[in-house]
């Protein structure tokens, strides 16, 4: 697994993936900036104070709060971006790393986007809980890694595996490899928690999970869709 993660990390910055990496980073930054600007204007519009110093303090605290909140929004935002670039990345992995195997079938665009939106909603909720626990030392870190490890592992593995299998078959594979997928999710969560580096998550995690799915299903027969 760690070899798959290291290989995925190296490939993420290679020439074959550079274009899609830059596009996914640009889109993730644009979404984060848009959310930040929207939150700032909402706070300063609905909350106004008569005293100039108090208003200035509110604006400064708003900027600081939004910056902290952005850290917790990176996992859901990058998961949303992943749905747009998954098939490009997964197809490249299959063509370059698994030439002797049948290439997967791209998910319909609407299906891929819907899955990403669904996971985006769940992850926003989980990370908001982790943000609310920020004042409880240690607890929020544990919640962040466990929750995101589970959700990121589940999401990226499902998106990668559904190129080959029906949703029911993917659920069966997940049950057989639940611990491995969770551990892989923890690795992705570590990347997500590192500022700047976390912007590579959609490409890195997709490469990682395509390789992991290939390895998990190599020694056991699962029905193809």
PDB file of C-alpha atoms in Angstrom:
ATOM      1  CA  UNK A   1       0.000   0.000   0.000  1.00  0.00           C
ATOM      2  CA  UNK A   2       2.721   2.481   0.928  1.00  0.00           C
ATOM      3  CA  UNK A   3       4.530   1.652  -2.305  1.00  0.00           C
ATOM      4  CA  UNK A   4       1.307   2.417  -4.193  1.00  0.00           C
ATOM      5  CA  UNK A   5       1.026   5.738  -2.324  1.00  0.00           C
ATOM      6  CA  UNK A   6       4.643   6.683  -3.070  1.00  0.00           C
ATOM      7  CA  UNK A   7       4.245   5.713  -6.717  1.00  0.00           C
ATOM      8  CA  UNK A   8       1.021   7.739  -6.953  1.00  0.00           C
ATOM      9  CA  UNK A   9       2.719  10.744  -5.350  1.00  0.00           C
ATOM     10  CA  UNK A  10       5.595  10.601  -7.849  1.00  0.00           C
ATOM     11  CA  UNK A  11       3.249  10.209 -10.819  1.00  0.00           C
ATOM     12  CA  UNK A  12       1.120  13.156  -9.702  1.00  0.00           C
ATOM     13  CA  UNK A  13       3.917  15.577 -10.639  1.00  0.00           C
ATOM     14  CA  UNK A  14       4.969  13.777 -13.811  1.00  0.00           C
ATOM     15  CA  UNK A  15       4.492  15.220 -17.283  1.00  0.00           C
ATOM     16  CA  UNK A  16       1.620  12.852 -18.106  1.00  0.00           C
ATOM     17  CA  UNK A  17      -0.528  14.296 -15.311  1.00  0.00           C
ATOM     18  CA  UNK A  18       0.734  17.886 -15.194  1.00  0.00           C
ATOM     19  CA  UNK A  19      -2.042  19.402 -17.271  1.00  0.00           C
ATOM     20  CA  UNK A  20      -4.899  17.838 -15.341  1.00  0.00           C
ATOM     21  CA  UNK A  21      -3.101  18.600 -12.058  1.00  0.00           C
ATOM     22  CA  UNK A  22      -2.870  22.309 -12.878  1.00  0.00           C
ATOM     23  CA  UNK A  23      -6.513  22.399 -13.970  1.00  0.00           C
ATOM     24  CA  UNK A  24      -7.713  20.690 -10.787  1.00  0.00           C
ATOM     25  CA  UNK A  25      -5.593  22.993  -8.593  1.00  0.00           C
ATOM     26  CA  UNK A  26      -6.920  26.085 -10.354  1.00  0.00           C
ATOM     27  CA  UNK A  27     -10.523  24.949  -9.948  1.00  0.00           C
ATOM     28  CA  UNK A  28     -10.062  24.032  -6.266  1.00  0.00           C
ATOM     29  CA  UNK A  29      -8.478  27.421  -5.506  1.00  0.00           C
ATOM     30  CA  UNK A  30     -11.257  29.217  -7.383  1.00  0.00           C
ATOM     31  CA  UNK A  31     -13.938  27.382  -5.373  1.00  0.00           C
ATOM     32  CA  UNK A  32     -12.178  28.064  -2.050  1.00  0.00           C
ATOM     33  CA  UNK A  33     -11.750  31.769  -2.897  1.00  0.00           C
ATOM     34  CA  UNK A  34     -15.385  32.050  -3.973  1.00  0.00           C
ATOM     35  CA  UNK A  35     -16.571  30.392  -0.745  1.00  0.00           C
ATOM     36  CA  UNK A  36     -14.270  32.626   1.324  1.00  0.00           C
ATOM     37  CA  UNK A  37     -15.411  35.834  -0.354  1.00  0.00           C
ATOM     38  CA  UNK A  38     -19.036  34.788  -0.018  1.00  0.00           C
ATOM     39  CA  UNK A  39     -18.621  34.023   3.693  1.00  0.00           C
ATOM     40  CA  UNK A  40     -16.780  37.319   4.325  1.00  0.00           C
ATOM     41  CA  UNK A  41     -19.417  39.474   2.668  1.00  0.00           C
ATOM     42  CA  UNK A  42     -22.215  37.565   4.362  1.00  0.00           C
ATOM     43  CA  UNK A  43     -20.659  38.136   7.798  1.00  0.00           C
ATOM     44  CA  UNK A  44     -19.885  41.823   7.261  1.00  0.00           C
ATOM     45  CA  UNK A  45     -23.267  42.469   5.623  1.00  0.00           C
ATOM     46  CA  UNK A  46     -25.476  40.849   8.238  1.00  0.00           C
ATOM     47  CA  UNK A  47     -23.377  41.899  11.244  1.00  0.00           C
ATOM     48  CA  UNK A  48     -22.610  45.616  11.510  1.00  0.00           C
ATOM     49  CA  UNK A  49     -21.309  47.469  14.563  1.00  0.00           C
ATOM     50  CA  UNK A  50     -21.622  51.186  15.276  1.00  0.00           C
ATOM     51  CA  UNK A  51     -18.101  51.685  16.620  1.00  0.00           C
ATOM     52  CA  UNK A  52     -15.383  51.743  13.887  1.00  0.00           C
ATOM     53  CA  UNK A  53     -12.846  49.860  16.034  1.00  0.00           C
ATOM     54  CA  UNK A  54     -15.396  47.150  16.788  1.00  0.00           C
ATOM     55  CA  UNK A  55     -16.287  46.811  13.111  1.00  0.00           C
ATOM     56  CA  UNK A  56     -12.601  46.585  12.175  1.00  0.00           C
ATOM     57  CA  UNK A  57     -12.074  43.915  14.840  1.00  0.00           C
ATOM     58  CA  UNK A  58     -15.047  41.979  13.465  1.00  0.00           C
ATOM     59  CA  UNK A  59     -13.628  42.119   9.940  1.00  0.00           C
ATOM     60  CA  UNK A  60     -10.195  40.937  11.089  1.00  0.00           C
ATOM     61  CA  UNK A  61     -11.707  38.091  13.090  1.00  0.00           C
ATOM     62  CA  UNK A  62     -13.852  37.190  10.068  1.00  0.00           C
ATOM     63  CA  UNK A  63     -10.788  36.904   7.846  1.00  0.00           C
ATOM     64  CA  UNK A  64      -8.965  34.772  10.442  1.00  0.00           C
ATOM     65  CA  UNK A  65     -12.029  32.567  10.955  1.00  0.00           C
ATOM     66  CA  UNK A  66     -12.506  32.083   7.207  1.00  0.00           C
ATOM     67  CA  UNK A  67      -8.820  31.179   6.810  1.00  0.00           C
ATOM     68  CA  UNK A  68      -9.146  28.525   9.539  1.00  0.00           C
ATOM     69  CA  UNK A  69     -12.400  27.293   8.054  1.00  0.00           C
ATOM     70  CA  UNK A  70     -10.766  26.956   4.634  1.00  0.00           C
ATOM     71  CA  UNK A  71      -8.461  24.277   6.059  1.00  0.00           C
ATOM     72  CA  UNK A  72     -11.502  22.189   6.956  1.00  0.00           C
ATOM     73  CA  UNK A  73     -13.161  22.886   3.598  1.00  0.00           C
ATOM     74  CA  UNK A  74     -10.270  21.569   1.514  1.00  0.00           C
ATOM     75  CA  UNK A  75     -11.334  17.875   1.811  1.00  0.00           C
ATOM     76  CA  UNK A  76     -14.915  18.447   0.562  1.00  0.00           C
ATOM     77  CA  UNK A  77     -13.854  20.945  -2.106  1.00  0.00           C
ATOM     78  CA  UNK A  78     -11.168  18.659  -3.540  1.00  0.00           C
ATOM     79  CA  UNK A  79     -13.601  15.731  -3.456  1.00  0.00           C
ATOM     80  CA  UNK A  80     -16.018  17.798  -5.534  1.00  0.00           C
ATOM     81  CA  UNK A  81     -13.260  18.619  -8.029  1.00  0.00           C
ATOM     82  CA  UNK A  82     -12.262  14.946  -8.246  1.00  0.00           C
ATOM     83  CA  UNK A  83     -15.491  13.980  -9.984  1.00  0.00           C
ATOM     84  CA  UNK A  84     -14.635  16.259 -12.909  1.00  0.00           C
ATOM     85  CA  UNK A  85     -11.163  14.853 -13.552  1.00  0.00           C
ATOM     86  CA  UNK A  86     -11.421  11.260 -12.361  1.00  0.00           C
ATOM     87  CA  UNK A  87     -11.815   9.572 -15.735  1.00  0.00           C
ATOM     88  CA  UNK A  88      -8.968  11.524 -17.354  1.00  0.00           C
ATOM     89  CA  UNK A  89      -6.606  10.559 -14.530  1.00  0.00           C
ATOM     90  CA  UNK A  90      -7.830   6.965 -14.156  1.00  0.00           C
ATOM     91  CA  UNK A  91      -7.617   6.375 -17.906  1.00  0.00           C
ATOM     92  CA  UNK A  92      -4.036   7.620 -17.968  1.00  0.00           C
ATOM     93  CA  UNK A  93      -3.088   5.318 -15.070  1.00  0.00           C
ATOM     94  CA  UNK A  94      -4.593   2.325 -16.849  1.00  0.00           C
ATOM     95  CA  UNK A  95      -2.894   3.113 -20.163  1.00  0.00           C
ATOM     96  CA  UNK A  96       0.538   3.747 -18.668  1.00  0.00           C
ATOM     97  CA  UNK A  97       0.653   1.350 -15.699  1.00  0.00           C
ATOM     98  CA  UNK A  98      -1.600  -1.567 -16.705  1.00  0.00           C
ATOM     99  CA  UNK A  99      -1.188  -2.013 -20.459  1.00  0.00           C
ATOM    100  CA  UNK A 100      -1.901  -5.737 -20.243  1.00  0.00           C
ATOM    101  CA  UNK A 101      -5.310  -5.224 -18.622  1.00  0.00           C
ATOM    102  CA  UNK A 102      -8.664  -4.092 -19.954  1.00  0.00           C
ATOM    103  CA  UNK A 103      -9.277  -0.379 -19.565  1.00  0.00           C
ATOM    104  CA  UNK A 104     -12.204   0.647 -17.399  1.00  0.00           C
ATOM    105  CA  UNK A 105     -15.407   2.300 -18.606  1.00  0.00           C
ATOM    106  CA  UNK A 106     -15.797   5.998 -17.868  1.00  0.00           C
ATOM    107  CA  UNK A 107     -18.669   6.889 -15.574  1.00  0.00           C
ATOM    108  CA  UNK A 108     -21.427   9.007 -17.135  1.00  0.00           C
ATOM    109  CA  UNK A 109     -20.651  12.676 -16.397  1.00  0.00           C
ATOM    110  CA  UNK A 110     -23.919  13.212 -14.556  1.00  0.00           C
ATOM    111  CA  UNK A 111     -23.368  10.139 -12.381  1.00  0.00           C
ATOM    112  CA  UNK A 112     -19.811  11.146 -11.533  1.00  0.00           C
ATOM    113  CA  UNK A 113     -20.819  14.698 -10.627  1.00  0.00           C
ATOM    114  CA  UNK A 114     -23.763  13.486  -8.545  1.00  0.00           C
ATOM    115  CA  UNK A 115     -21.549  11.128  -6.527  1.00  0.00           C
ATOM    116  CA  UNK A 116     -19.086  13.961  -5.930  1.00  0.00           C
ATOM    117  CA  UNK A 117     -21.842  16.365  -4.835  1.00  0.00           C
ATOM    118  CA  UNK A 118     -23.256  13.762  -2.455  1.00  0.00           C
ATOM    119  CA  UNK A 119     -19.895  13.148  -0.824  1.00  0.00           C
ATOM    120  CA  UNK A 120     -19.246  16.901  -0.774  1.00  0.00           C
ATOM    121  CA  UNK A 121     -22.358  17.421   1.362  1.00  0.00           C
ATOM    122  CA  UNK A 122     -21.434  14.647   3.790  1.00  0.00           C
ATOM    123  CA  UNK A 123     -17.849  15.846   4.123  1.00  0.00           C
ATOM    124  CA  UNK A 124     -18.888  19.456   4.707  1.00  0.00           C
ATOM    125  CA  UNK A 125     -21.026  18.268   7.612  1.00  0.00           C
ATOM    126  CA  UNK A 126     -18.265  16.123   9.115  1.00  0.00           C
ATOM    127  CA  UNK A 127     -15.630  18.840   8.801  1.00  0.00           C
ATOM    128  CA  UNK A 128     -17.962  21.445  10.290  1.00  0.00           C
ATOM    129  CA  UNK A 129     -18.278  19.190  13.333  1.00  0.00           C
ATOM    130  CA  UNK A 130     -14.487  18.941  13.488  1.00  0.00           C
ATOM    131  CA  UNK A 131     -14.288  22.739  13.212  1.00  0.00           C
ATOM    132  CA  UNK A 132     -16.750  23.178  16.077  1.00  0.00           C
ATOM    133  CA  UNK A 133     -14.551  20.875  18.176  1.00  0.00           C
ATOM    134  CA  UNK A 134     -11.554  23.112  17.506  1.00  0.00           C
ATOM    135  CA  UNK A 135     -11.581  24.369  21.104  1.00  0.00           C
ATOM    136  CA  UNK A 136     -11.335  20.826  22.474  1.00  0.00           C
ATOM    137  CA  UNK A 137      -7.594  19.995  22.411  1.00  0.00           C
ATOM    138  CA  UNK A 138      -6.793  16.824  20.512  1.00  0.00           C
ATOM    139  CA  UNK A 139     -10.388  15.789  19.883  1.00  0.00           C
ATOM    140  CA  UNK A 140     -10.846  17.756  16.663  1.00  0.00           C
ATOM    141  CA  UNK A 141      -7.635  16.304  15.197  1.00  0.00           C
ATOM    142  CA  UNK A 142      -8.815  12.764  15.928  1.00  0.00           C
ATOM    143  CA  UNK A 143     -12.247  13.477  14.402  1.00  0.00           C
ATOM    144  CA  UNK A 144     -10.651  15.115  11.360  1.00  0.00           C
ATOM    145  CA  UNK A 145      -8.374  12.186  10.528  1.00  0.00           C
ATOM    146  CA  UNK A 146     -10.756   9.346  11.354  1.00  0.00           C
ATOM    147  CA  UNK A 147     -13.746  10.894   9.583  1.00  0.00           C
ATOM    148  CA  UNK A 148     -11.814  12.044   6.537  1.00  0.00           C
ATOM    149  CA  UNK A 149      -9.818   8.817   6.410  1.00  0.00           C
ATOM    150  CA  UNK A 150     -13.048   6.844   6.184  1.00  0.00           C
ATOM    151  CA  UNK A 151     -14.858   9.186   3.793  1.00  0.00           C
ATOM    152  CA  UNK A 152     -11.928   9.917   1.476  1.00  0.00           C
ATOM    153  CA  UNK A 153     -10.996   6.245   1.267  1.00  0.00           C
ATOM    154  CA  UNK A 154     -14.568   5.248   0.551  1.00  0.00           C
ATOM    155  CA  UNK A 155     -15.195   7.986  -2.027  1.00  0.00           C
ATOM    156  CA  UNK A 156     -12.045   7.669  -4.100  1.00  0.00           C
ATOM    157  CA  UNK A 157     -12.083   3.871  -4.037  1.00  0.00           C
ATOM    158  CA  UNK A 158     -15.715   3.816  -5.143  1.00  0.00           C
ATOM    159  CA  UNK A 159     -15.104   6.269  -7.986  1.00  0.00           C
ATOM    160  CA  UNK A 160     -12.113   4.222  -9.178  1.00  0.00           C
ATOM    161  CA  UNK A 161     -13.803   0.822  -8.811  1.00  0.00           C
ATOM    162  CA  UNK A 162     -17.032   1.868 -10.532  1.00  0.00           C
ATOM    163  CA  UNK A 163     -15.115   2.094 -13.794  1.00  0.00           C
ATOM    164  CA  UNK A 164     -15.099  -1.719 -13.630  1.00  0.00           C
ATOM    165  CA  UNK A 165     -18.006  -2.809 -11.449  1.00  0.00           C
ATOM    166  CA  UNK A 166     -21.585  -2.136 -10.511  1.00  0.00           C
ATOM    167  CA  UNK A 167     -22.311  -0.310  -7.273  1.00  0.00           C
ATOM    168  CA  UNK A 168     -23.260  -3.580  -5.540  1.00  0.00           C
ATOM    169  CA  UNK A 169     -20.003  -5.244  -6.629  1.00  0.00           C
ATOM    170  CA  UNK A 170     -18.020  -2.230  -5.429  1.00  0.00           C
ATOM    171  CA  UNK A 171     -19.724  -2.517  -2.039  1.00  0.00           C
ATOM    172  CA  UNK A 172     -18.671  -6.188  -1.887  1.00  0.00           C
ATOM    173  CA  UNK A 173     -15.040  -5.327  -2.668  1.00  0.00           C
ATOM    174  CA  UNK A 174     -15.129  -2.571  -0.034  1.00  0.00           C
ATOM    175  CA  UNK A 175     -16.379  -4.976   2.609  1.00  0.00           C
ATOM    176  CA  UNK A 176     -13.563  -7.447   1.882  1.00  0.00           C
ATOM    177  CA  UNK A 177     -10.923  -4.716   2.000  1.00  0.00           C
ATOM    178  CA  UNK A 178     -12.448  -2.290   4.503  1.00  0.00           C
ATOM    179  CA  UNK A 179      -9.324  -1.928   6.650  1.00  0.00           C
ATOM    180  CA  UNK A 180      -7.006  -1.447   3.688  1.00  0.00           C
ATOM    181  CA  UNK A 181      -9.276   1.182   2.150  1.00  0.00           C
ATOM    182  CA  UNK A 182      -9.519   2.995   5.488  1.00  0.00           C
ATOM    183  CA  UNK A 183      -5.716   2.994   5.857  1.00  0.00           C
ATOM    184  CA  UNK A 184      -5.398   4.345   2.324  1.00  0.00           C
ATOM    185  CA  UNK A 185      -7.962   6.994   3.240  1.00  0.00           C
ATOM    186  CA  UNK A 186      -5.815   8.001   6.217  1.00  0.00           C
ATOM    187  CA  UNK A 187      -2.864   8.518   3.869  1.00  0.00           C
ATOM    188  CA  UNK A 188      -5.030  10.749   1.686  1.00  0.00           C
ATOM    189  CA  UNK A 189      -6.254  12.592   4.808  1.00  0.00           C
ATOM    190  CA  UNK A 190      -2.638  13.324   5.778  1.00  0.00           C
ATOM    191  CA  UNK A 191      -2.045  14.871   2.348  1.00  0.00           C
ATOM    192  CA  UNK A 192      -5.281  16.844   2.708  1.00  0.00           C
ATOM    193  CA  UNK A 193      -4.124  18.261   6.044  1.00  0.00           C
ATOM    194  CA  UNK A 194      -0.903  19.762   4.622  1.00  0.00           C
ATOM    195  CA  UNK A 195      -1.491  23.319   3.322  1.00  0.00           C
ATOM    196  CA  UNK A 196      -0.730  23.888  -0.373  1.00  0.00           C
ATOM    197  CA  UNK A 197       0.143  20.211  -0.900  1.00  0.00           C
ATOM    198  CA  UNK A 198      -3.508  19.337  -0.264  1.00  0.00           C
ATOM    199  CA  UNK A 199      -4.430  20.871  -3.611  1.00  0.00           C
ATOM    200  CA  UNK A 200      -2.973  17.822  -5.380  1.00  0.00           C
ATOM    201  CA  UNK A 201      -5.490  15.545  -3.624  1.00  0.00           C
ATOM    202  CA  UNK A 202      -7.864  14.850  -6.571  1.00  0.00           C
ATOM    203  CA  UNK A 203      -5.053  13.665  -8.853  1.00  0.00           C
ATOM    204  CA  UNK A 204      -2.956  11.911  -6.193  1.00  0.00           C
ATOM    205  CA  UNK A 205      -5.920  10.111  -4.605  1.00  0.00           C
ATOM    206  CA  UNK A 206      -7.311   8.966  -7.961  1.00  0.00           C
ATOM    207  CA  UNK A 207      -3.971   7.497  -9.070  1.00  0.00           C
ATOM    208  CA  UNK A 208      -3.551   5.880  -5.652  1.00  0.00           C
ATOM    209  CA  UNK A 209      -7.002   4.284  -5.599  1.00  0.00           C
ATOM    210  CA  UNK A 210      -6.862   3.027  -9.180  1.00  0.00           C
ATOM    211  CA  UNK A 211      -3.648   1.204  -8.302  1.00  0.00           C
ATOM    212  CA  UNK A 212      -5.119  -0.025  -5.010  1.00  0.00           C
ATOM    213  CA  UNK A 213      -8.248  -1.355  -6.706  1.00  0.00           C
ATOM    214  CA  UNK A 214      -6.091  -3.242  -9.209  1.00  0.00           C
ATOM    215  CA  UNK A 215      -4.035  -4.775  -6.395  1.00  0.00           C
ATOM    216  CA  UNK A 216      -7.028  -5.705  -4.207  1.00  0.00           C
ATOM    217  CA  UNK A 217      -8.852  -7.451  -7.044  1.00  0.00           C
ATOM    218  CA  UNK A 218      -5.824  -9.153  -8.607  1.00  0.00           C
ATOM    219  CA  UNK A 219      -5.862 -12.235  -6.383  1.00  0.00           C
ATOM    220  CA  UNK A 220      -9.616 -12.708  -6.133  1.00  0.00           C
ATOM    221  CA  UNK A 221     -12.300 -12.977  -8.778  1.00  0.00           C
ATOM    222  CA  UNK A 222     -15.085 -10.390  -8.671  1.00  0.00           C
ATOM    223  CA  UNK A 223     -17.789 -10.200 -11.292  1.00  0.00           C
ATOM    224  CA  UNK A 224     -17.304  -7.367 -13.778  1.00  0.00           C
ATOM    225  CA  UNK A 225     -20.248  -5.210 -14.657  1.00  0.00           C
TER     226      UNK A 225
END
